[in-house]
Tab-separated table of C-alpha atoms and ligand atoms in Angstrom:
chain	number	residue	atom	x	y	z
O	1	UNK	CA	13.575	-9.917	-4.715
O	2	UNK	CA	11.415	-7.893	-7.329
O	3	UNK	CA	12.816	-5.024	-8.667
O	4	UNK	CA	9.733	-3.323	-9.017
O	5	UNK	CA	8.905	-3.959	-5.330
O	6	UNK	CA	12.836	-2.659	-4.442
O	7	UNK	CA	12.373	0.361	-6.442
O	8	UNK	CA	8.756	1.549	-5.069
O	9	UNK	CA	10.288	0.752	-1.557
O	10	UNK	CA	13.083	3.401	-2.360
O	11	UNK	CA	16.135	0.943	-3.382
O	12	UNK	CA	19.124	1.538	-1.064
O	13	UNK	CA	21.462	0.139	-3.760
O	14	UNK	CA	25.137	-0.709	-3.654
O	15	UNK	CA	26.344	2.225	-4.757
O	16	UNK	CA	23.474	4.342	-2.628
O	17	UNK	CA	25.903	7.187	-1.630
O	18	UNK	CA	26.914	8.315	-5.119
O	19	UNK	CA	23.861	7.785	-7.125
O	20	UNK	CA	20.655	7.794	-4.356
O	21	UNK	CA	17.874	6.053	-3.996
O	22	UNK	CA	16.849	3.739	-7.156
O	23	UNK	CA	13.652	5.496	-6.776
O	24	UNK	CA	15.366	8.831	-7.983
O	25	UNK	CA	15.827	7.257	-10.949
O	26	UNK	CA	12.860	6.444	-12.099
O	27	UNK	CA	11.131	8.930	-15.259
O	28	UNK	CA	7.864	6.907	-15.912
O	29	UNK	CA	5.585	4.090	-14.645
O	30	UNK	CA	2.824	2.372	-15.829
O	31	UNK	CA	0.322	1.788	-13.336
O	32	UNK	CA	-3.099	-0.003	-13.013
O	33	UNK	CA	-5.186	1.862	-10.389
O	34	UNK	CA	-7.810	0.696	-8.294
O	35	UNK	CA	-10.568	2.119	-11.027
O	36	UNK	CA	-8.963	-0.319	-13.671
O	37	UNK	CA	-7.511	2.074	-15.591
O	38	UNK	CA	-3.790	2.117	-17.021
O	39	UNK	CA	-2.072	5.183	-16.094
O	40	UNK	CA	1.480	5.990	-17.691
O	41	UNK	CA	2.455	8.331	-14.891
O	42	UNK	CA	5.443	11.217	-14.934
O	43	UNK	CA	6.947	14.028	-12.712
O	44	UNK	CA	4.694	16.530	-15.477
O	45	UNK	CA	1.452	14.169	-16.479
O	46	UNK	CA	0.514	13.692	-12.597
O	47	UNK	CA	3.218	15.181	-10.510
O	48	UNK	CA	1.285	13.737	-7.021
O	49	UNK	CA	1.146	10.293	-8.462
O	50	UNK	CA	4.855	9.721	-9.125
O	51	UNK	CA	5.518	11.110	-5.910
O	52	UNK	CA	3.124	8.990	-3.901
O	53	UNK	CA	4.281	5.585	-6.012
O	54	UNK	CA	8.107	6.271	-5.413
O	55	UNK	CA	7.873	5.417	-1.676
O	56	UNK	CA	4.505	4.137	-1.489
O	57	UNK	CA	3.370	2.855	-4.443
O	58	UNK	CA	2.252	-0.997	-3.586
O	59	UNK	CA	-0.928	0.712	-1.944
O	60	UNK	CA	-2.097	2.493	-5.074
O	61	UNK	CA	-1.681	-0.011	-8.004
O	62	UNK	CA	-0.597	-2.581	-9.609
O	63	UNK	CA	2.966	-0.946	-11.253
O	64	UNK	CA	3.414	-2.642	-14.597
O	65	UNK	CA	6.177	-0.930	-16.424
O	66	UNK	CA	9.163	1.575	-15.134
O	67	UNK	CA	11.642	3.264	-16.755
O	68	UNK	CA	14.681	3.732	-14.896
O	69	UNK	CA	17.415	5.920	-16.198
O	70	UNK	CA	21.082	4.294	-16.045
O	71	UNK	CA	24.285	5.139	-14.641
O	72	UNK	CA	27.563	4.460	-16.387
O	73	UNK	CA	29.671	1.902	-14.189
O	74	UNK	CA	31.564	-0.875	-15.890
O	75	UNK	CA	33.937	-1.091	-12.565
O	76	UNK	CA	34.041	-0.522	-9.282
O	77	UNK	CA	36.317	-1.014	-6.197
O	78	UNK	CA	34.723	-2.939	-3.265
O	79	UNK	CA	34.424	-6.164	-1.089
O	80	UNK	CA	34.495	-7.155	2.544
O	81	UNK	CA	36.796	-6.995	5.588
O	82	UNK	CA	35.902	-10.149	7.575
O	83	UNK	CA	36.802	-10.018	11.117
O	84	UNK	CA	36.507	-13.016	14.194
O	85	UNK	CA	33.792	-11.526	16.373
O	86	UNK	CA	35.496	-13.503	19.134
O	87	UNK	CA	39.040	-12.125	18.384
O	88	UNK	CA	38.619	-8.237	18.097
O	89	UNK	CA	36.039	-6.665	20.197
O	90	UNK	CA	32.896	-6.010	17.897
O	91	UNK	CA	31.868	-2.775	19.769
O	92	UNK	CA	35.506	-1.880	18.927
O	93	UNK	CA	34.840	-2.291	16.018
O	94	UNK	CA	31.838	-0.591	15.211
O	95	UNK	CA	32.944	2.647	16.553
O	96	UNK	CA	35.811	2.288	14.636
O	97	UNK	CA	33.573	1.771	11.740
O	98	UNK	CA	31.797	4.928	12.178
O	99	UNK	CA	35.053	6.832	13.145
O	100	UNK	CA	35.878	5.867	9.556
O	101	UNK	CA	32.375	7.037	8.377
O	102	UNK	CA	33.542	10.713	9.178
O	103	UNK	CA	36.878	10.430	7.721
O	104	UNK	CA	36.629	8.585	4.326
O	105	UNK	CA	35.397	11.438	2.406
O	106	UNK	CA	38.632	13.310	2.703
O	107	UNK	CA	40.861	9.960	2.808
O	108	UNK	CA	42.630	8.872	-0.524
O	109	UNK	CA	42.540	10.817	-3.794
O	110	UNK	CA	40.366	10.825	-6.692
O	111	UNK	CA	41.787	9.452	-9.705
O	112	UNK	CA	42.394	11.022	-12.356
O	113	UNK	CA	38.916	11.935	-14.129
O	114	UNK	CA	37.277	10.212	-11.657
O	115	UNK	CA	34.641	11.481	-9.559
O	116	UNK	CA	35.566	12.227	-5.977
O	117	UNK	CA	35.372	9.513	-3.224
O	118	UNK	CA	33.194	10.718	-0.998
O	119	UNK	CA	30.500	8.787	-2.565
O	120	UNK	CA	31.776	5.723	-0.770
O	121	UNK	CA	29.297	3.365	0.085
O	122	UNK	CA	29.653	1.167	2.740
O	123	UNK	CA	28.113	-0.570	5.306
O	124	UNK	CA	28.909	-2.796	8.877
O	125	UNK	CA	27.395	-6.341	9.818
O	126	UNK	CA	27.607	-8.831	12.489
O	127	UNK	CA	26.562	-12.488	11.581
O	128	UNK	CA	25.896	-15.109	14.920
O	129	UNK	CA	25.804	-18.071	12.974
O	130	UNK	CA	24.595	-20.975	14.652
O	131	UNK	CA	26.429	-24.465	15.098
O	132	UNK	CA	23.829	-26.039	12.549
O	133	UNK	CA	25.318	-28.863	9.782
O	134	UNK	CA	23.370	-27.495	7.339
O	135	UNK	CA	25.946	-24.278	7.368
O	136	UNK	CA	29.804	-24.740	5.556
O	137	UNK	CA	32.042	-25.905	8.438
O	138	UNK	CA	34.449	-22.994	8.210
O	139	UNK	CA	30.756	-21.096	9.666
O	140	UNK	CA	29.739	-23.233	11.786
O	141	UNK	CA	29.495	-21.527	15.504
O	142	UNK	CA	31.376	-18.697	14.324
O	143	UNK	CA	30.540	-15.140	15.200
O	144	UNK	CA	31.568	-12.508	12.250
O	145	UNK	CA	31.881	-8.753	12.006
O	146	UNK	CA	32.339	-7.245	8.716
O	147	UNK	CA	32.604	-3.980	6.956
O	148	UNK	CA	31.615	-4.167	3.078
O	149	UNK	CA	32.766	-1.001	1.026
O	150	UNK	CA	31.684	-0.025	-3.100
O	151	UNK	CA	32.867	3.089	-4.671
O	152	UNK	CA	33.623	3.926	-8.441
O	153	UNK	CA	36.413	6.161	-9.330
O	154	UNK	CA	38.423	6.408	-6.361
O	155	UNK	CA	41.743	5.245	-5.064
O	156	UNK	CA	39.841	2.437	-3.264
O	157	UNK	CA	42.938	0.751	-1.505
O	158	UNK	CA	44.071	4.163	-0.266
O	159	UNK	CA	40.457	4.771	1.465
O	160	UNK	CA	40.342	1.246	2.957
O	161	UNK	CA	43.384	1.060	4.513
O	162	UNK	CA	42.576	2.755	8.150
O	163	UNK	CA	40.012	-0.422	8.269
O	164	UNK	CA	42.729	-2.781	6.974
O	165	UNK	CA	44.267	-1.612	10.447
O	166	UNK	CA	41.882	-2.549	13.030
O	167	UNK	CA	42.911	-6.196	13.509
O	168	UNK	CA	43.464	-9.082	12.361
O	169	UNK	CA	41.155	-10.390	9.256
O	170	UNK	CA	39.190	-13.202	8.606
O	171	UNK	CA	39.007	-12.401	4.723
O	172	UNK	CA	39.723	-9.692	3.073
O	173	UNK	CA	38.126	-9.274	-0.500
O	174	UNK	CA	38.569	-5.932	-1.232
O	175	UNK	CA	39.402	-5.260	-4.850
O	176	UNK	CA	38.972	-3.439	-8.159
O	177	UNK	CA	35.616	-5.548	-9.757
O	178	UNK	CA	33.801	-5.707	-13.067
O	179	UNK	CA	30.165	-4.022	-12.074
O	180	UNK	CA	28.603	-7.902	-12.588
O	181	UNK	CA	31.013	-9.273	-9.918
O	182	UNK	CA	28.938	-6.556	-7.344
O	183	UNK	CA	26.472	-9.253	-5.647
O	184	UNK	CA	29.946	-11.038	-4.667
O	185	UNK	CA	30.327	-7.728	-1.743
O	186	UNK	CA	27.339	-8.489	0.416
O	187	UNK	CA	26.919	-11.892	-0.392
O	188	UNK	CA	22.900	-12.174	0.210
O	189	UNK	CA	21.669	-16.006	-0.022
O	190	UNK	CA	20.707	-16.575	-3.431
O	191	UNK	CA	17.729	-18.753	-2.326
O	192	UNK	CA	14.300	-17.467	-0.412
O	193	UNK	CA	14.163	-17.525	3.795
O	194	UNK	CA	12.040	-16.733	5.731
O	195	UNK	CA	13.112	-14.728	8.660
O	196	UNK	CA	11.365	-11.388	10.361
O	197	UNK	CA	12.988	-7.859	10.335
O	198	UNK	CA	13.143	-4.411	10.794
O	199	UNK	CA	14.860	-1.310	11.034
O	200	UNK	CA	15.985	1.798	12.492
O	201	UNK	CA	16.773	5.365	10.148
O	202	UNK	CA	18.814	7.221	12.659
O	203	UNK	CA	19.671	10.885	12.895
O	204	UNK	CA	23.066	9.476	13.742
O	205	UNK	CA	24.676	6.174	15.582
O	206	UNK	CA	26.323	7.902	18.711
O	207	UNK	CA	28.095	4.541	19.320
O	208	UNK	CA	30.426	6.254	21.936
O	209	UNK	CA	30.060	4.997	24.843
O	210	UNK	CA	28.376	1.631	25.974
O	211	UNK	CA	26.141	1.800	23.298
O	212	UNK	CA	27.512	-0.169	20.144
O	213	UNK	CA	28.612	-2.499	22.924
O	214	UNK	CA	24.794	-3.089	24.447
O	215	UNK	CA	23.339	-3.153	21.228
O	216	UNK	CA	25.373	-6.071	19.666
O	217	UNK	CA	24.793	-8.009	23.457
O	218	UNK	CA	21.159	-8.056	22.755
O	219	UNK	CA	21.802	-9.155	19.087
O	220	UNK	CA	25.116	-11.153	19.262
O	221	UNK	CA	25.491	-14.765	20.234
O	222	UNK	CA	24.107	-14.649	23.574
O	223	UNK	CA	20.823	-13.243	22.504
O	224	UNK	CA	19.047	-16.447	22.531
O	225	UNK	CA	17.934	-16.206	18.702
O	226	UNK	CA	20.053	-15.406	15.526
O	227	UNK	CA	20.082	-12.323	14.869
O	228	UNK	CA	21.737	-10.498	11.637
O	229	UNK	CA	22.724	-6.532	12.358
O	230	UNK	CA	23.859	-4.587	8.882
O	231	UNK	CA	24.348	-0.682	9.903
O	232	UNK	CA	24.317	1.222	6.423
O	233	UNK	CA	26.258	4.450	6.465
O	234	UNK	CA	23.387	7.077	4.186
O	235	UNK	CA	24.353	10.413	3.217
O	236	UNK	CA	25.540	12.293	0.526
O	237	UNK	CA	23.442	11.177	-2.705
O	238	UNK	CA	20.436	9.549	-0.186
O	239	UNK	CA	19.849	12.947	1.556
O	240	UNK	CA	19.911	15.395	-2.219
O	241	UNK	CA	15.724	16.113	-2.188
O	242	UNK	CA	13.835	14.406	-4.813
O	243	UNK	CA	10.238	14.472	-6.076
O	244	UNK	CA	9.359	11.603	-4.189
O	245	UNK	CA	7.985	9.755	-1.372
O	246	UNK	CA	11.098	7.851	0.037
O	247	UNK	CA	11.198	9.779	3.297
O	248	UNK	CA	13.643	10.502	6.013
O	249	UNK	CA	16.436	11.683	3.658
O	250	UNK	CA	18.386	13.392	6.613
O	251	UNK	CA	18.898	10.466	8.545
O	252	UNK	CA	23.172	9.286	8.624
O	253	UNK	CA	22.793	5.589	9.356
O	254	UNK	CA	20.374	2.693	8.798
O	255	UNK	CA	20.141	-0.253	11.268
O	256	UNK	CA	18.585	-3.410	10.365
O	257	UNK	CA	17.901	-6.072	12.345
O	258	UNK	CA	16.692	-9.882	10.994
O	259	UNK	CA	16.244	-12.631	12.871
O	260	UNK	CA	14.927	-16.307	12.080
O	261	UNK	CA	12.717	-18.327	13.653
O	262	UNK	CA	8.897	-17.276	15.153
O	263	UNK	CA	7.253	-14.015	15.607
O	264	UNK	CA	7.527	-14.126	19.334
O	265	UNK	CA	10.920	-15.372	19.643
O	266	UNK	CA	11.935	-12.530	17.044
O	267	UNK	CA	10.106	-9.370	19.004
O	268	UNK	CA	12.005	-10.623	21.908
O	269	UNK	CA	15.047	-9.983	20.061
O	270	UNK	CA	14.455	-6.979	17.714
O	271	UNK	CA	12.388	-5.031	20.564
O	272	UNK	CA	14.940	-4.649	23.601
O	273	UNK	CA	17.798	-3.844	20.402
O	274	UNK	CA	15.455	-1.383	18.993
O	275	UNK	CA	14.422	0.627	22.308
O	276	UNK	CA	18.167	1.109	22.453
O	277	UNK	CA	18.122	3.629	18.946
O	278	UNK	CA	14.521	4.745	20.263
O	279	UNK	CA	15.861	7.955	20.878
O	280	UNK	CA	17.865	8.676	17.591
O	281	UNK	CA	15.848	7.190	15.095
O	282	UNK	CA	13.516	8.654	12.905
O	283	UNK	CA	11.657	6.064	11.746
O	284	UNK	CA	11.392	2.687	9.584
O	285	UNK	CA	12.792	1.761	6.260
O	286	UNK	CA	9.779	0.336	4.397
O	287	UNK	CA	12.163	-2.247	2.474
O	288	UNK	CA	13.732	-3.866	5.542
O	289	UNK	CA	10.543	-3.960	7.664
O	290	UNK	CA	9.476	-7.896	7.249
O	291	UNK	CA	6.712	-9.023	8.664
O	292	UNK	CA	7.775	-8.065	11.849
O	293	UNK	CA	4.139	-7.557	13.023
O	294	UNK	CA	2.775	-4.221	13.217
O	295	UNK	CA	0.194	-1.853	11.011
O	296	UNK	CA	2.913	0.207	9.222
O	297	UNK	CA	3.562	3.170	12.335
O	298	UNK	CA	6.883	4.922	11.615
O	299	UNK	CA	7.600	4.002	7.769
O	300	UNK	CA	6.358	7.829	7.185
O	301	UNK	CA	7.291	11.312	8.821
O	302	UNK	CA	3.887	12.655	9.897
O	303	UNK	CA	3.587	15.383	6.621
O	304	UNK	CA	4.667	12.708	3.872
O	305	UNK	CA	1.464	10.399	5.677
O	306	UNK	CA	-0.564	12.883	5.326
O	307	UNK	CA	0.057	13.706	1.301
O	308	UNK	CA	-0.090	10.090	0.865
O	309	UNK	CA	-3.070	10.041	2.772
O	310	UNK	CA	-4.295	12.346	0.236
O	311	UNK	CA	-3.834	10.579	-2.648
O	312	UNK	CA	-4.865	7.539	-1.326
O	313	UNK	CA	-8.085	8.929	-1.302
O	314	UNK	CA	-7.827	10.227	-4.778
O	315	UNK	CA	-6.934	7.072	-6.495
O	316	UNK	CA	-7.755	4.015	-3.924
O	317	UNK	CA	-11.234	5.279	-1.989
O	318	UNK	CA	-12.339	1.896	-0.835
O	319	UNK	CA	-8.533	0.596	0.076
O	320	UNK	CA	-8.326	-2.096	-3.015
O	321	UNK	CA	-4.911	-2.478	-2.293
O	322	UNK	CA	-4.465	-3.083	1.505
O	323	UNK	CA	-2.882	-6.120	2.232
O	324	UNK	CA	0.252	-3.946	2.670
O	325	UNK	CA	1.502	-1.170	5.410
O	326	UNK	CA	-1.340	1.366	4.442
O	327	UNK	CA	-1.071	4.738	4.041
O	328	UNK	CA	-4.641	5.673	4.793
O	329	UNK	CA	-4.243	5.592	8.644
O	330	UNK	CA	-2.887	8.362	10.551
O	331	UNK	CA	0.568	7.719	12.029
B	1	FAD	C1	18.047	-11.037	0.590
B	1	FAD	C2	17.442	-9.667	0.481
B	1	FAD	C3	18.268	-8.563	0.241
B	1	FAD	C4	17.694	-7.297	0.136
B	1	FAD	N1	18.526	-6.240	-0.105
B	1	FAD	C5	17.980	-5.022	-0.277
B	1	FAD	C6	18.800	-3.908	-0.576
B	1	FAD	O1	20.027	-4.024	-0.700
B	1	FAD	N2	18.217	-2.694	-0.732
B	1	FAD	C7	16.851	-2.515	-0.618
B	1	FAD	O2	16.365	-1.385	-0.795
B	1	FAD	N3	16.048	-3.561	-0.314
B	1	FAD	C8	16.577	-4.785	-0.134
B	1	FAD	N4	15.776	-5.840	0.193
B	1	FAD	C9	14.351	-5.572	0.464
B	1	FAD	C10	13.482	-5.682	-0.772
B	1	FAD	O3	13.739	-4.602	-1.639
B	1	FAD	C11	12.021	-5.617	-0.321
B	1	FAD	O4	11.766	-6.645	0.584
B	1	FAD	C12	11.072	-5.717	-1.502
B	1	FAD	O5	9.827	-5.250	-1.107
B	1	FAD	C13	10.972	-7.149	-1.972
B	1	FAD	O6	10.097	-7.223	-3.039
B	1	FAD	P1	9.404	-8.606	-3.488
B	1	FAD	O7	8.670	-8.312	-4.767
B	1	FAD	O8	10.435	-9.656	-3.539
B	1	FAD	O9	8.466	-8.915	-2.275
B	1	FAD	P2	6.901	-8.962	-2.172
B	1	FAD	O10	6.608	-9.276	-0.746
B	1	FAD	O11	6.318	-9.841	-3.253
B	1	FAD	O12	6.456	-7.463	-2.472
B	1	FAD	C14	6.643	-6.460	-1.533
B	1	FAD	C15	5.484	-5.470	-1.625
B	1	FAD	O13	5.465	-4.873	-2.935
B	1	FAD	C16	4.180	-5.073	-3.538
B	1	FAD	N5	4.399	-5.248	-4.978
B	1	FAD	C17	5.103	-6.246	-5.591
B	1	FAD	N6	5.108	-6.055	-6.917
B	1	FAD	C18	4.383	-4.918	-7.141
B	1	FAD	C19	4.003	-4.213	-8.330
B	1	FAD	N7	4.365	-4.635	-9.543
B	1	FAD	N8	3.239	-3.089	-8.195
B	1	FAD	C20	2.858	-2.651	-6.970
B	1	FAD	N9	3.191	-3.279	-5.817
B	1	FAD	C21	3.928	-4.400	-5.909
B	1	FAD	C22	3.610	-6.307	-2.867
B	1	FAD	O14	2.173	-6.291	-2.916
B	1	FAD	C23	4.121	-6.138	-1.443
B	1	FAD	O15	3.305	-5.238	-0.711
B	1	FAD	C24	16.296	-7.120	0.297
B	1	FAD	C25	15.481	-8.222	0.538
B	1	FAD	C26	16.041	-9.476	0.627
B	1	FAD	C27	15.128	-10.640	0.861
């Protein structure tokens, strides 16, 4: 995955809640524009630019330098709670999930020094895998729900522990980490896939109810085609304002869907599970939208099109850099 791509996208990284987007980090870029020129762009030199690129920026230029400031973290407490989808009751377990998602910022105390925990960031996923030999065996045909946690500074154990309570665990490797152990919480595949994907920015999950329990039927084992569903808790640091593009700061949760296999097979999937959140979402998460198909509708709120729109026009007349959701059609 390229950074630069991850940061003009937004960046929704591990530790999203505390720090933000990676985009909100970002205090210069150098930029080749459609003219040919090299721009070196900041908040005061072009104020329009480095909002438009932070959010949008693959459909103005070719970005060839960023600078990013850092943030301090040399540890952090995190992991995953592994559960048997077939064991516990997944819906269950969602809603206790977001139950949790209302609580944690008042659970546990800071430590000493530290900065309070209600920067938590965490997220919940359900994994189908199928019975394939190319999988470990201890995967094989298994079904599993997990609920990965990162936070700096806080008494992580003493957050955790109302999730350590909801069943029985697969795995459980929640601990205090070195920042370079991070990758080891969600686990991605270190090698390229291909699969198709999108997502869902909702004003909130409202998983009371039948809901949590409909949506992971039409994306759990029965649904005819793998399908992976991570629901990332936003908030807090992801909704502070910032002079940039990355849109729908107000929304509480992020659902994204992936699925492998073809294009037809995958709308069949991500479609029903999507009409589900129709009504609660707020639109699509340019990072997790992969190929799944469409001309861009929904990655924008209808004013941030239109100022994109804008300087589209500015800085890429003809549309030299299109083979990307464009920002030059309406929404
Ligand atoms: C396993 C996995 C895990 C992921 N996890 C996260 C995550 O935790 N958080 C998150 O926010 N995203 C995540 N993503 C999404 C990822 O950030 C986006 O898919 C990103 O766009 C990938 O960039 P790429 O360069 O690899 O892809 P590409 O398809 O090569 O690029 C994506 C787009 O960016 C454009 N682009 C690439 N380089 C430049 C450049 N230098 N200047 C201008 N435009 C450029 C391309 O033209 C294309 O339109 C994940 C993706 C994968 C595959």
């Amino acid at each position: 995955m390229g950074a630069v791509s991850y940061t003009l996208g937004g960046g929704l990284g591990i530790l999203a809640r505390e720090f933000g987007y990676a985009a909100d980090h970002v205090r210069r870029l150098e930029v080749v524009t459609a003219d040919g020129e090299l721009r070196r762009v900041t908040p005061d030199s072009d104020p329009e630019l480095y909002w438009a690129l932070l959010g949008a920026g693959q459909n103005l230029g070719v970005v060839t330098e960023l600078e990013i400031g850092l943030v301090p973290v040399r540890t952090l407490y995190g992991g995953s709670l592994a559960f048997d989808g077939r064991a516990v009751d997944p819906a269950a377990l969602l809603r206790a999930y977001e139950a949790w998602t209302r609580t944690s910022p008042t659970l546990g105390s800071a430590r000493a020094g530290g900065p309070p925990s209600d920067g938590l960031t965490s997220s919940f996923a359900a994994v189908p895998y199928p019975d394939l030999p190319a999988l470990p065996p201890h995967l094989r045909g298994t079904y599993v729900v997990s609920i990965r946690v990162a936070c700096t500074g806080a008494d992580g154990d003493a957050l955790v522990a109302p999730l350590r309570e909801i069943g029985p665990v697969l795995s459980d490797s929640l601990r205090e980490m070195p920042y370079a152990e991070s990758h080891t919480i969600h686990s991605d595949p270190d090698f390229p896939h291909a699969y198709y994907g999108d997502s869902a920015v909702l004003r909130d999950l409202y998983v009371d109810g039948a809901r949590a329990g409909e949506l992971l039927r039409a994306t759990g084992p029965e649904a005819g085609q793998m399908c992976v569903v991570q629901i990332n808790h936003l908030g807090r640091a992801l909704a502070r304002p910032a002079p940039n593009a990355v849109p729908y700061r107000e929304g509480r949760f992020l659902v994204r869907l992936l699925t492998v296999g073809d294009r037809e097979g995958a709308r069949a999937v991500l479609d029903p599970a999507f009409a589900l959140l129709a009504g609660d979402s707020l639109g699509r998460s340019l990072n997790f939208a992969f190929g799944a198909g469409d001309r861009g509708t929904g990655l924008y709120d209808p004013d941030t099109r239109k100022r994109l729109a804008r300087v589209k026009e500015t800085c890429d007349p003809a549309n030299l850099f299109r083979r990307n959701y464009g920002v030059s059609a309406p929404c």
